[in-house]
Short mmCIF file of N, CA and C in Angstrom, two decimals:
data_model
loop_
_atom_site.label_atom_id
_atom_site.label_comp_id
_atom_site.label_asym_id
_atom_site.label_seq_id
_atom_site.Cartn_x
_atom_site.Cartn_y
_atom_site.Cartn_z
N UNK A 1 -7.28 -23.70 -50.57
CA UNK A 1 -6.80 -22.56 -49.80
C UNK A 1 -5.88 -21.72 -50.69
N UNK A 2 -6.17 -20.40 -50.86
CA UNK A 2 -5.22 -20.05 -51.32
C UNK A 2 -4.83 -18.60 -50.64
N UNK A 3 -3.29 -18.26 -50.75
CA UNK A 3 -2.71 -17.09 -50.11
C UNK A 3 -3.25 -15.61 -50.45
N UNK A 4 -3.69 -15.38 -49.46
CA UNK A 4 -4.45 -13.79 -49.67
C UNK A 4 -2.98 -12.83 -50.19
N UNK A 5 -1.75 -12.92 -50.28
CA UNK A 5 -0.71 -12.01 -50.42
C UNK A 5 -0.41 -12.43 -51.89
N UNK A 6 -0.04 -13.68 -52.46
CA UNK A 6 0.54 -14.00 -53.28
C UNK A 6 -0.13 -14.26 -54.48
N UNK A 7 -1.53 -14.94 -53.71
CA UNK A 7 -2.67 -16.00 -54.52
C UNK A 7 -2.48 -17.00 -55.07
N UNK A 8 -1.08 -17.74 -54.79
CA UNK A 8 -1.35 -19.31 -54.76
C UNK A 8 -2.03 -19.89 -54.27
N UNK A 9 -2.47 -21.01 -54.57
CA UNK A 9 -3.35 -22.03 -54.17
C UNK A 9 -2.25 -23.21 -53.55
N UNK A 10 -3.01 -23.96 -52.61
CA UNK A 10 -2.41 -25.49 -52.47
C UNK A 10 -3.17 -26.34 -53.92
N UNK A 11 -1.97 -26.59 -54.30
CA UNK A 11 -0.37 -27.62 -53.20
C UNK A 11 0.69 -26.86 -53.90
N UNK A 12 0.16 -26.29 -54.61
CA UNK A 12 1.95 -25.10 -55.14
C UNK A 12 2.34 -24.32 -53.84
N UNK A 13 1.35 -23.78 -52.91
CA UNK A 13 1.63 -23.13 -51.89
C UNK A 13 1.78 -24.28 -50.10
N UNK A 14 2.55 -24.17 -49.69
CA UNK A 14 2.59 -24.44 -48.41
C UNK A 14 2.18 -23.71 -47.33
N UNK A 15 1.15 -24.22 -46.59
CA UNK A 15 0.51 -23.08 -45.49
C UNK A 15 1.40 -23.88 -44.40
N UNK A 16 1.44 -23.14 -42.94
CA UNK A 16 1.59 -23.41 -41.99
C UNK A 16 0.86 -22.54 -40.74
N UNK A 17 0.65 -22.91 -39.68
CA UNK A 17 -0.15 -22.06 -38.66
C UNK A 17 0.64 -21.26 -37.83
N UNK A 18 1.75 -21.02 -38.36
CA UNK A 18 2.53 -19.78 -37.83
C UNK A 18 2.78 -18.59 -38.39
N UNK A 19 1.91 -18.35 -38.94
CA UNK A 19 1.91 -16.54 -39.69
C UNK A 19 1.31 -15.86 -39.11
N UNK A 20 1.46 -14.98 -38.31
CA UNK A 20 1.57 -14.12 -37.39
C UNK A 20 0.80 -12.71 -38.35
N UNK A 21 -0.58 -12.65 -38.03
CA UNK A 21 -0.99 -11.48 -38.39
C UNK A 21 -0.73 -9.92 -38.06
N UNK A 22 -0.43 -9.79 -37.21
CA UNK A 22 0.05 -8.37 -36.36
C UNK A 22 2.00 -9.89 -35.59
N UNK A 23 2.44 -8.96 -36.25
CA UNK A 23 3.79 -10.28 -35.69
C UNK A 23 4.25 -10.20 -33.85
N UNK A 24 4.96 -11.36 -34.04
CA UNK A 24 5.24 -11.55 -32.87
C UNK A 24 6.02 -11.02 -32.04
N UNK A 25 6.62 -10.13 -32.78
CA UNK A 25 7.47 -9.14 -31.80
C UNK A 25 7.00 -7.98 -31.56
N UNK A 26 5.51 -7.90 -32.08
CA UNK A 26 4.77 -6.33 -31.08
C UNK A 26 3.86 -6.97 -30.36
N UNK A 27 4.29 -8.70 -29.89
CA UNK A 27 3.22 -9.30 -28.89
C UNK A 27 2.11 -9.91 -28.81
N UNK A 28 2.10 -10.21 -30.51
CA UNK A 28 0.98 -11.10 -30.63
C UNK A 28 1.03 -12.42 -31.03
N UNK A 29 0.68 -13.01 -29.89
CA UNK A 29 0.87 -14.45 -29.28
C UNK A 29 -0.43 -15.40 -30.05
N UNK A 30 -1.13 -14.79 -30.33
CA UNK A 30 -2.68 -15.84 -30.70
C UNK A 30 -3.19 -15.64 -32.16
N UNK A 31 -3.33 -14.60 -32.55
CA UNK A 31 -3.56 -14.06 -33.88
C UNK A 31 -3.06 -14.69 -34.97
N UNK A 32 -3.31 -15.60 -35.95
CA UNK A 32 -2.48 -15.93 -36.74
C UNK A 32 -3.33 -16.04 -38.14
N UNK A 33 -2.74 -15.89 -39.60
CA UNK A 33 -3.03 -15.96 -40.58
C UNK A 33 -3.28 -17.45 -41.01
N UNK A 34 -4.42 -18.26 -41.33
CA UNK A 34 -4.67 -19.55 -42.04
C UNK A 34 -4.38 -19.07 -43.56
N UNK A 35 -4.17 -18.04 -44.14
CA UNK A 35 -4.36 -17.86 -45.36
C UNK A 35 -3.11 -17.20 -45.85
N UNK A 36 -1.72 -17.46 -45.12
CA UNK A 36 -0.65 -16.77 -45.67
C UNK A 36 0.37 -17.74 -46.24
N UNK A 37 0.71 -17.90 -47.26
CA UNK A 37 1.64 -19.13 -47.99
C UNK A 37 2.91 -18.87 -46.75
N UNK A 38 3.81 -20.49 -46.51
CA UNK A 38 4.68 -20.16 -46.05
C UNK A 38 5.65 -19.22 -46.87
N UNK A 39 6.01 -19.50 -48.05
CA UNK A 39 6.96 -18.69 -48.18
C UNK A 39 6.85 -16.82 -48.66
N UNK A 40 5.21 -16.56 -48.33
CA UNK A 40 4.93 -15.03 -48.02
C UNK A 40 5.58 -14.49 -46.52
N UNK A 41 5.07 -15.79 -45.60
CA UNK A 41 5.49 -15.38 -44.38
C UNK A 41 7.08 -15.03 -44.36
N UNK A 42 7.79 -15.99 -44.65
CA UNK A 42 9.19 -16.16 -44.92
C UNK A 42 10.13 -14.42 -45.48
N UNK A 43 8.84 -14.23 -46.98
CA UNK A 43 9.51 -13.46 -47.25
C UNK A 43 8.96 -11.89 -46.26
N UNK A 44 7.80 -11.52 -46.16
CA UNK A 44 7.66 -10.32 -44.68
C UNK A 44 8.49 -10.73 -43.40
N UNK A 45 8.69 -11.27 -42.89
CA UNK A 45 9.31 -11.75 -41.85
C UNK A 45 10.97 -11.42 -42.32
N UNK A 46 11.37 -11.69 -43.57
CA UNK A 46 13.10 -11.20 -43.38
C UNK A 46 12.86 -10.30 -43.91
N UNK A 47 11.92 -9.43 -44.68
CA UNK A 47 11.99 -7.62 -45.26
C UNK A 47 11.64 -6.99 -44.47
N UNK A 48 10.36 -7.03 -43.94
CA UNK A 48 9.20 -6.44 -43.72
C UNK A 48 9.46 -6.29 -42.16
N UNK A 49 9.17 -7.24 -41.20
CA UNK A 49 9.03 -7.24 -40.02
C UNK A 49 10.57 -7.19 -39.16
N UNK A 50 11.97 -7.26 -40.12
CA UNK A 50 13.51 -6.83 -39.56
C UNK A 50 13.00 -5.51 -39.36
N UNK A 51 12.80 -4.99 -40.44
CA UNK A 51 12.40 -3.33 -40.22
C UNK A 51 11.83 -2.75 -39.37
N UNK A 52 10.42 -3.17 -39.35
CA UNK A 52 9.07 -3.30 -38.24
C UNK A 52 10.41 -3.02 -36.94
N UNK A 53 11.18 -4.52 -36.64
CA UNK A 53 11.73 -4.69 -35.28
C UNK A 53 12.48 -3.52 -35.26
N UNK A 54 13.42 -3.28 -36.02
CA UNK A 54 14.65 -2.11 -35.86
C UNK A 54 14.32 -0.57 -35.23
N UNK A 55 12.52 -0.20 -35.96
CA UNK A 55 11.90 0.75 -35.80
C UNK A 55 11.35 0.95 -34.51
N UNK A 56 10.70 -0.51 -34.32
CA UNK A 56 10.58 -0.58 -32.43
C UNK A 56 11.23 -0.99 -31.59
N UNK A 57 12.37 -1.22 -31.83
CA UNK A 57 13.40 -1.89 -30.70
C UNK A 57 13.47 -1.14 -29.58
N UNK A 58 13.27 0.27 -29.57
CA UNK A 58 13.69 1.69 -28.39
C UNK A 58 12.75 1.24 -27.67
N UNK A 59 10.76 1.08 -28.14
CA UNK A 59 10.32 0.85 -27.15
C UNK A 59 9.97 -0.05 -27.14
N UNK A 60 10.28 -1.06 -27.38
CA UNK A 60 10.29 -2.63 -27.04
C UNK A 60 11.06 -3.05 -25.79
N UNK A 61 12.00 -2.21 -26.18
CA UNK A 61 12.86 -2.35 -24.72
C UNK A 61 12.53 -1.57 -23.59
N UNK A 62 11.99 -0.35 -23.50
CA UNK A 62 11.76 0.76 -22.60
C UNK A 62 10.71 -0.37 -21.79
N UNK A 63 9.74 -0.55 -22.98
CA UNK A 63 8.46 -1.42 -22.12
C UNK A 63 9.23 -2.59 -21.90
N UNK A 64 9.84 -3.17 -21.44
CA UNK A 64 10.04 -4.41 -20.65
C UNK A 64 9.79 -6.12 -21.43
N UNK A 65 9.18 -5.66 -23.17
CA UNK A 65 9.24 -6.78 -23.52
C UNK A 65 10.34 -8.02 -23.20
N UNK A 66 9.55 -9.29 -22.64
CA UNK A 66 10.07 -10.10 -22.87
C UNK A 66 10.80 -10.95 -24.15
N UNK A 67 12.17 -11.83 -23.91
CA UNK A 67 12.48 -11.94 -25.20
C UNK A 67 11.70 -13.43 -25.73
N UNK A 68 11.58 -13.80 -26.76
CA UNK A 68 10.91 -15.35 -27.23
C UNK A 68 11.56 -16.09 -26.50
N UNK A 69 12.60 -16.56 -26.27
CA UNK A 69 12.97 -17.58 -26.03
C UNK A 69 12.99 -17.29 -24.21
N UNK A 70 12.78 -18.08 -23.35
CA UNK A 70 12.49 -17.81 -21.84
C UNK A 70 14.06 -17.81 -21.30
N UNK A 71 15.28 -17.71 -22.06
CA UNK A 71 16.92 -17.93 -21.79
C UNK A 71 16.95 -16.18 -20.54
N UNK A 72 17.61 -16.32 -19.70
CA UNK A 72 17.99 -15.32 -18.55
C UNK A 72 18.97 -14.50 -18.86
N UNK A 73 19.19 -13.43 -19.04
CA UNK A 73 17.95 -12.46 -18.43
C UNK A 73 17.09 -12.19 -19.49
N UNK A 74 15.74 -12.55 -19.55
CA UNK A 74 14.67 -12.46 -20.10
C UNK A 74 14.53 -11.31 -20.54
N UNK A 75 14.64 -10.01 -20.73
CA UNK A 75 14.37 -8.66 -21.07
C UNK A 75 15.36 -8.81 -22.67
N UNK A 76 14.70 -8.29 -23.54
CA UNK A 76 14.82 -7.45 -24.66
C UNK A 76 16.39 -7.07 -24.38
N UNK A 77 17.46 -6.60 -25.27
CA UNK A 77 18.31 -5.57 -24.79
C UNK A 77 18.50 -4.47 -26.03
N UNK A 78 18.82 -3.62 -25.63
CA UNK A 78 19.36 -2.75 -26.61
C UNK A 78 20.96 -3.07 -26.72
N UNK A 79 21.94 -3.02 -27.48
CA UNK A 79 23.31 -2.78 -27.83
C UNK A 79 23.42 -1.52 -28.71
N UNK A 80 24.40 -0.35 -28.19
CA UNK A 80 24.79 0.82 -29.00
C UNK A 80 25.98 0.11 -29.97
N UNK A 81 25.75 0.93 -31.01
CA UNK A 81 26.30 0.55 -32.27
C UNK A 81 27.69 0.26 -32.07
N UNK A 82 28.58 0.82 -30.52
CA UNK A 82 30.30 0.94 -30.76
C UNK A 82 29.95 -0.60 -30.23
N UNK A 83 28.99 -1.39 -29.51
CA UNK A 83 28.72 -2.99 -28.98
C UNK A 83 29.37 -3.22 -27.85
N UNK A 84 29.81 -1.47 -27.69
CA UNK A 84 30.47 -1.80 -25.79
C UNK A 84 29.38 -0.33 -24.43
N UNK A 85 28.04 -0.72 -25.09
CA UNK A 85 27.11 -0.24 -24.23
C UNK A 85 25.88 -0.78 -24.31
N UNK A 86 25.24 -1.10 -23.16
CA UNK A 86 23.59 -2.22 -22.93
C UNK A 86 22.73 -1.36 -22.62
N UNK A 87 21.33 -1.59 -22.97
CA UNK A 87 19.91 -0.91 -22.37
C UNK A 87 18.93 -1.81 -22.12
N UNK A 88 18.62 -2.47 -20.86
CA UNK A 88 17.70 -3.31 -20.57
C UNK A 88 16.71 -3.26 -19.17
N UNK A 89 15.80 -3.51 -19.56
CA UNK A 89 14.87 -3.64 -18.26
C UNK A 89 15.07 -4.77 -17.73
N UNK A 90 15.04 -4.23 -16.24
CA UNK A 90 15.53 -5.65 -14.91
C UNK A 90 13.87 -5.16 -14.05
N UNK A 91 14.20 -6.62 -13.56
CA UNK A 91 13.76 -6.52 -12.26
C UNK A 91 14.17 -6.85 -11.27
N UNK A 92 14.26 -5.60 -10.15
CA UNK A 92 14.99 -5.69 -9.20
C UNK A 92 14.18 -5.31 -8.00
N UNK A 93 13.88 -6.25 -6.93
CA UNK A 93 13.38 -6.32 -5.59
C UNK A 93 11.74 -5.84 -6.61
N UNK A 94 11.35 -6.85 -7.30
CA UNK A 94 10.02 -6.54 -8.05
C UNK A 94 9.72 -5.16 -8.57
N UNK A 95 10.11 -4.38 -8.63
CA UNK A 95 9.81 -3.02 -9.60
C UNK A 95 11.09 -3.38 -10.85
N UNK A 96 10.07 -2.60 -11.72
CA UNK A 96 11.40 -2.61 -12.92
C UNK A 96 11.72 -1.47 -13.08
N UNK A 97 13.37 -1.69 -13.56
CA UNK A 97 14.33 -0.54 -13.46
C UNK A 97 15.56 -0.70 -15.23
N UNK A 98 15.42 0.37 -15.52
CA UNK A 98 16.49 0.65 -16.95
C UNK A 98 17.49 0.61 -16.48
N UNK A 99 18.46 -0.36 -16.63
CA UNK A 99 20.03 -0.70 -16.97
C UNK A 99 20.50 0.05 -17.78
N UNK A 100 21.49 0.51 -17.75
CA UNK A 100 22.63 0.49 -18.76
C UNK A 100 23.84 0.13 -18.29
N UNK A 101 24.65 -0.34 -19.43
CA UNK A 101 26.25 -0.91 -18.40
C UNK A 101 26.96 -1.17 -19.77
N UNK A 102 27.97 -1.43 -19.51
CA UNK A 102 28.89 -1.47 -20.33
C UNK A 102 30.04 -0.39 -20.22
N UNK A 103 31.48 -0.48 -21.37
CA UNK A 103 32.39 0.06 -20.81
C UNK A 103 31.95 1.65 -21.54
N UNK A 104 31.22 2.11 -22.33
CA UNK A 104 31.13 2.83 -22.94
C UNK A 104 29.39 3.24 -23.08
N UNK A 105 29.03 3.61 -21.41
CA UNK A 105 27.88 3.54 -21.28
C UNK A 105 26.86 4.70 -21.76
N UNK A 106 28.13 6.17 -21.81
CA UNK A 106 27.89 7.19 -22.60
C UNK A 106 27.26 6.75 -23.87
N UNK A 107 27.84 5.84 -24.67
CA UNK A 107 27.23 5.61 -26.10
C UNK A 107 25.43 5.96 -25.85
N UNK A 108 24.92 5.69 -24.94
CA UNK A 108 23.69 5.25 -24.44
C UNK A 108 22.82 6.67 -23.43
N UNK A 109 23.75 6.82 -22.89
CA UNK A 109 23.17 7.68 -21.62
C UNK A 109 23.81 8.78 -21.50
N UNK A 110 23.42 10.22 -21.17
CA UNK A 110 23.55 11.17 -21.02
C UNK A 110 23.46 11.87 -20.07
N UNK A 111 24.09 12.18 -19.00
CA UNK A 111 23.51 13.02 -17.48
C UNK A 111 23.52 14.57 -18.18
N UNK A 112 22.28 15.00 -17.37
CA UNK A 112 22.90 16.48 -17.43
C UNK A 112 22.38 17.35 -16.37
N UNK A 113 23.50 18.46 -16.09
CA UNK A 113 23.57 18.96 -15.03
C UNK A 113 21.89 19.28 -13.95
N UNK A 114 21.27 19.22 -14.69
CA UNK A 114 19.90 19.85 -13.99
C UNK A 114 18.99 18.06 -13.64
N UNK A 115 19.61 17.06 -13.12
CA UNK A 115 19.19 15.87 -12.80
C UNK A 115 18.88 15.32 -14.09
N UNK A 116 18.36 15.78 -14.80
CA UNK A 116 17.67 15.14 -16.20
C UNK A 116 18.55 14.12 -17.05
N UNK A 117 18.43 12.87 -17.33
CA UNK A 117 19.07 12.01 -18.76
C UNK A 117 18.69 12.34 -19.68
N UNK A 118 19.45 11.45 -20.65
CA UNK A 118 18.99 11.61 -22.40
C UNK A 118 19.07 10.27 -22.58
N UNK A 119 18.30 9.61 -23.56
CA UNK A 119 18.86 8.22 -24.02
C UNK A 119 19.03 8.41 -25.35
N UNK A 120 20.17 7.62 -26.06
CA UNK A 120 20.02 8.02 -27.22
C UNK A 120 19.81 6.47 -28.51
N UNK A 121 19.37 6.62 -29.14
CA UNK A 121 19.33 4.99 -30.08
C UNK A 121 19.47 5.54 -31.10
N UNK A 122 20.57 4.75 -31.70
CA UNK A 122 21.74 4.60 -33.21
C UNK A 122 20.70 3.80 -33.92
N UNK A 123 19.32 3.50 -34.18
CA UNK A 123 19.26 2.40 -35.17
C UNK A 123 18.76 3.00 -36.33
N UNK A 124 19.14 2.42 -37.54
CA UNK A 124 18.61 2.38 -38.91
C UNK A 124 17.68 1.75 -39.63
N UNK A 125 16.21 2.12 -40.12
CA UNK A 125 15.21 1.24 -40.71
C UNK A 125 14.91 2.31 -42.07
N UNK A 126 14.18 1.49 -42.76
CA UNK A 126 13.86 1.43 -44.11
C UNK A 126 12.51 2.41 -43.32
N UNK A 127 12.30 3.50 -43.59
CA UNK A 127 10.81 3.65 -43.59
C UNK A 127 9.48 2.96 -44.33
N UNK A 128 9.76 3.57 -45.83
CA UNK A 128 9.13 2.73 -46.56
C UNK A 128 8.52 0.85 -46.11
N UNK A 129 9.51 0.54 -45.37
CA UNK A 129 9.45 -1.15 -45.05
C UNK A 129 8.66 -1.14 -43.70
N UNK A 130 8.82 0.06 -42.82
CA UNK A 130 7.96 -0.19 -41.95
C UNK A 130 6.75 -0.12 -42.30
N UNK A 131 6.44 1.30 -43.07
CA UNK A 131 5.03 1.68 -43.04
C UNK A 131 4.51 0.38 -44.01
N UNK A 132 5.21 -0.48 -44.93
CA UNK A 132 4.60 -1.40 -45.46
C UNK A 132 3.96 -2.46 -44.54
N UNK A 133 5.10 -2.82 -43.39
CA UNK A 133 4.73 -3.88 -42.46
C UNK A 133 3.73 -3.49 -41.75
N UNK A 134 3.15 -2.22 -41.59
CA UNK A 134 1.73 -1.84 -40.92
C UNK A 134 0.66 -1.85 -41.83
N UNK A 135 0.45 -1.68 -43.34
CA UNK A 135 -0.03 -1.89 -43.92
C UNK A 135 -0.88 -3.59 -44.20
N UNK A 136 0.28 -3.99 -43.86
CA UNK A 136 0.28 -5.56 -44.25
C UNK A 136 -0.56 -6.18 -43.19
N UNK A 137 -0.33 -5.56 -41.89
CA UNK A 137 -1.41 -6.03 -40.72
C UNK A 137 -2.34 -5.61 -40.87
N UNK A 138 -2.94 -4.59 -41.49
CA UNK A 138 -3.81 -3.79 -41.91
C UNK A 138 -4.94 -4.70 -43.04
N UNK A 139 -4.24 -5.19 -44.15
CA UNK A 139 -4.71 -5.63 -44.72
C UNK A 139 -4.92 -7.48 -44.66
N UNK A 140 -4.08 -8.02 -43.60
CA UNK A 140 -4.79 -8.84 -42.85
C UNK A 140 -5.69 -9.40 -42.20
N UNK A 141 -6.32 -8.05 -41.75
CA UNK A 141 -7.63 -7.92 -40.93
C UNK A 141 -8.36 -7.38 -41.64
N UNK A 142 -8.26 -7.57 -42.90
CA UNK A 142 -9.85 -6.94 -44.01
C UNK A 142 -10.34 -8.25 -43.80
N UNK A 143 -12.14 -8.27 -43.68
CA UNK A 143 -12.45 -9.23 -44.14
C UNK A 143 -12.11 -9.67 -45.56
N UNK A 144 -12.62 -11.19 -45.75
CA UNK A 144 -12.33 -11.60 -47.20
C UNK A 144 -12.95 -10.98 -47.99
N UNK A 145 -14.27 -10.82 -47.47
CA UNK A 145 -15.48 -10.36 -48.84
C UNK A 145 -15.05 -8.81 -49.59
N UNK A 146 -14.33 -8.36 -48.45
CA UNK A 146 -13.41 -6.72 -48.94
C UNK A 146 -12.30 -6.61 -49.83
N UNK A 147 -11.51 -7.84 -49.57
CA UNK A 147 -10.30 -8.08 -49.95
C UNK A 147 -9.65 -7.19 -51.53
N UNK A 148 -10.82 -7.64 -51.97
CA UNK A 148 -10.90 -7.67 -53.60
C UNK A 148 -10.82 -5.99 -54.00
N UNK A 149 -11.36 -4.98 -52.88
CA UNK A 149 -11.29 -3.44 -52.87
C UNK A 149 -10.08 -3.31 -52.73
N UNK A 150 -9.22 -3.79 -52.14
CA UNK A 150 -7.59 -3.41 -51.32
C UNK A 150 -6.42 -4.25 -52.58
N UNK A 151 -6.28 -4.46 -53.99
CA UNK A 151 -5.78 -5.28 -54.38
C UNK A 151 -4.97 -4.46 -54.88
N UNK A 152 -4.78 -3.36 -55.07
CA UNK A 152 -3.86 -2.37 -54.95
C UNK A 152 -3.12 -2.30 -54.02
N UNK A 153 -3.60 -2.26 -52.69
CA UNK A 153 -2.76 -2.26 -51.61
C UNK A 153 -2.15 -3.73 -51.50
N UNK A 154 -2.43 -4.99 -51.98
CA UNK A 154 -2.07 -6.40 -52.02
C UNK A 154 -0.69 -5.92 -52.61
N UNK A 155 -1.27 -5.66 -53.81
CA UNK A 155 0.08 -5.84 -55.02
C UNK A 155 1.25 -4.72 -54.18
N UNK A 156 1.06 -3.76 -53.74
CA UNK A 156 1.94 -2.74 -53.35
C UNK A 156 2.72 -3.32 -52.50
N UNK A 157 2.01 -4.26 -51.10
CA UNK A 157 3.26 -5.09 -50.32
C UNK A 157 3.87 -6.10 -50.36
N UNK A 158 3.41 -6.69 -52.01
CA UNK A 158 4.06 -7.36 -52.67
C UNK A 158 5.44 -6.98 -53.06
N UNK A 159 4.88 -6.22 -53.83
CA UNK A 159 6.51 -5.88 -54.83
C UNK A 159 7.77 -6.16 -53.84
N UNK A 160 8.70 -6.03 -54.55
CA UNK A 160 9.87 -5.88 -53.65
C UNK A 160 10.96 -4.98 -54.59
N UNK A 161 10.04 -4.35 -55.64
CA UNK A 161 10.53 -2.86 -55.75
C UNK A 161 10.74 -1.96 -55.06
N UNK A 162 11.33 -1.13 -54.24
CA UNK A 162 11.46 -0.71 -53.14
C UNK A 162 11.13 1.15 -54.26
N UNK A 163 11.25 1.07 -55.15
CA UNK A 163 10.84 2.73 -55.66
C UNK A 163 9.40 2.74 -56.24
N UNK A 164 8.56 1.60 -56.07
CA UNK A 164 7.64 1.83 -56.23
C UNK A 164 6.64 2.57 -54.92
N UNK A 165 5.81 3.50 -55.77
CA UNK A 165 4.90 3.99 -54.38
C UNK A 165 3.65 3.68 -54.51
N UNK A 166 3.30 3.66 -53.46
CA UNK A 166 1.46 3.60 -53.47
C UNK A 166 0.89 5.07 -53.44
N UNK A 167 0.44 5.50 -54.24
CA UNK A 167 0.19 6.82 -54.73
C UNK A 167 -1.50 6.73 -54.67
N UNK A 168 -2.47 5.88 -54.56
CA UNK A 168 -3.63 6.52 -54.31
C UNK A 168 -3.92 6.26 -52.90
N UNK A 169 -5.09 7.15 -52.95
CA UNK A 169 -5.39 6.97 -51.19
C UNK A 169 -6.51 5.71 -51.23
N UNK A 170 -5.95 5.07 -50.08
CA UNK A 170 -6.92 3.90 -50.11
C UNK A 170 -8.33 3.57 -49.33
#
C-alpha cells in the first residue's frame, strides 16, 4: 500500500481507516481514504482542514451542524472574537431557531431600523489553505489509473511552502 499524497509505502508508512476524504466537518461520515499515510492525514487535518473549518464555521453554524461529540447542546457555536458573544442553532418546540446571547451580543448582531439584522463573523483563514483543502478532496476522488496526470497537483498540496503557486491550469 502506498500513500497517494506522500508515496510511502508500508511499513515506513502507517495507514489507518480514518482519513476522511471530503473531511468530517463538511459531514462526511462514510467516505474514507485506504490510501492516505497516517501522518499525511495528521499533517492536512492541522494545516489544511483548521482552515477548511475557520472558512466554514459561518455556515456550519447557520445550517445547524451538529457537533462530533453528542455533549448538550449539540449545535456547532459560533464565539465573537471579544468571547463575550454566542451564535447557535437551537431547537425550540421542534423548529430551529438562531441564538445569540451573551453580554456583548452586538459583537454578533445588528438590528436595524427597517426590521432587518446583520450578522457579522470576525474569522481569519489562510485562503491559499482553503482552496488547497478543496483541491485535496478533489484529488482524492481521481481514480488511481489518473492519478499519475494530477502529480503536479499532488506535489502542490504537498509542499508546505506556503509562496509556492500552482500556476498551470490543471
Amino acid at each position: 500500500l502506498m500513500c497517494i499524497f506522500c508515496l510511502n509505502k508500508k511499513p515506513t508508512a502507517l495507514f489507518k481507516d480514518n482519513a476522511h476524504v471530503i473531511p468530517y466537518l463538511l459531514g462526511n461520515r462514510f467516505l474514507m481514504h485506504r490510501e492516505e499515510c497516517a501522518e499525511c492525514n495528521k499533517k492536512f487535518g492541522e494545516k489544511l482542514e483548521t482552515e477548511l473549518s475557520k472558512f466554514s464555521e459561518k455556515f456550519r453554524v447557520m445550517n445547524g451542524q451538529e457537533k462530533r461529540s453528542k455533549e448538550s447542546p449539540n449545535f456547532l457555536k459560533y464565539q465573537a472574537k471579544s468571547q463575550k458573544a454566542f451564535l447557535q442553532m437551537k431547537n425550540i418546540d421542534k423548529k430551529m431557531s438562531l441564538e445569540v446571547t451573551g453580554e456583548r451580543f452586538a459583537d454578533i448582531l445588528e438590528e436595524h431600523g427597517d426590521g432587518k439584522i446583520s450578522l457579522t463573523f470576525e474569522t481569519k483563514y489562510r485562503d491559499s489553505d482553503v482552496y488547497k483543502a478543496f483541491m485535496k478532496m478533489i484529488y482524492g476522488v481521481i481514480p488511481p489509473k489518473y492519478r499519475k496526470d494530477f502529480s503536479q497537483l499532488r506535489s502542490w498540496i504537498n509542499t508546505e511552502d506556503r509562496n509556492v503557486k500552482l500556476l498551470n491550469q490543471l
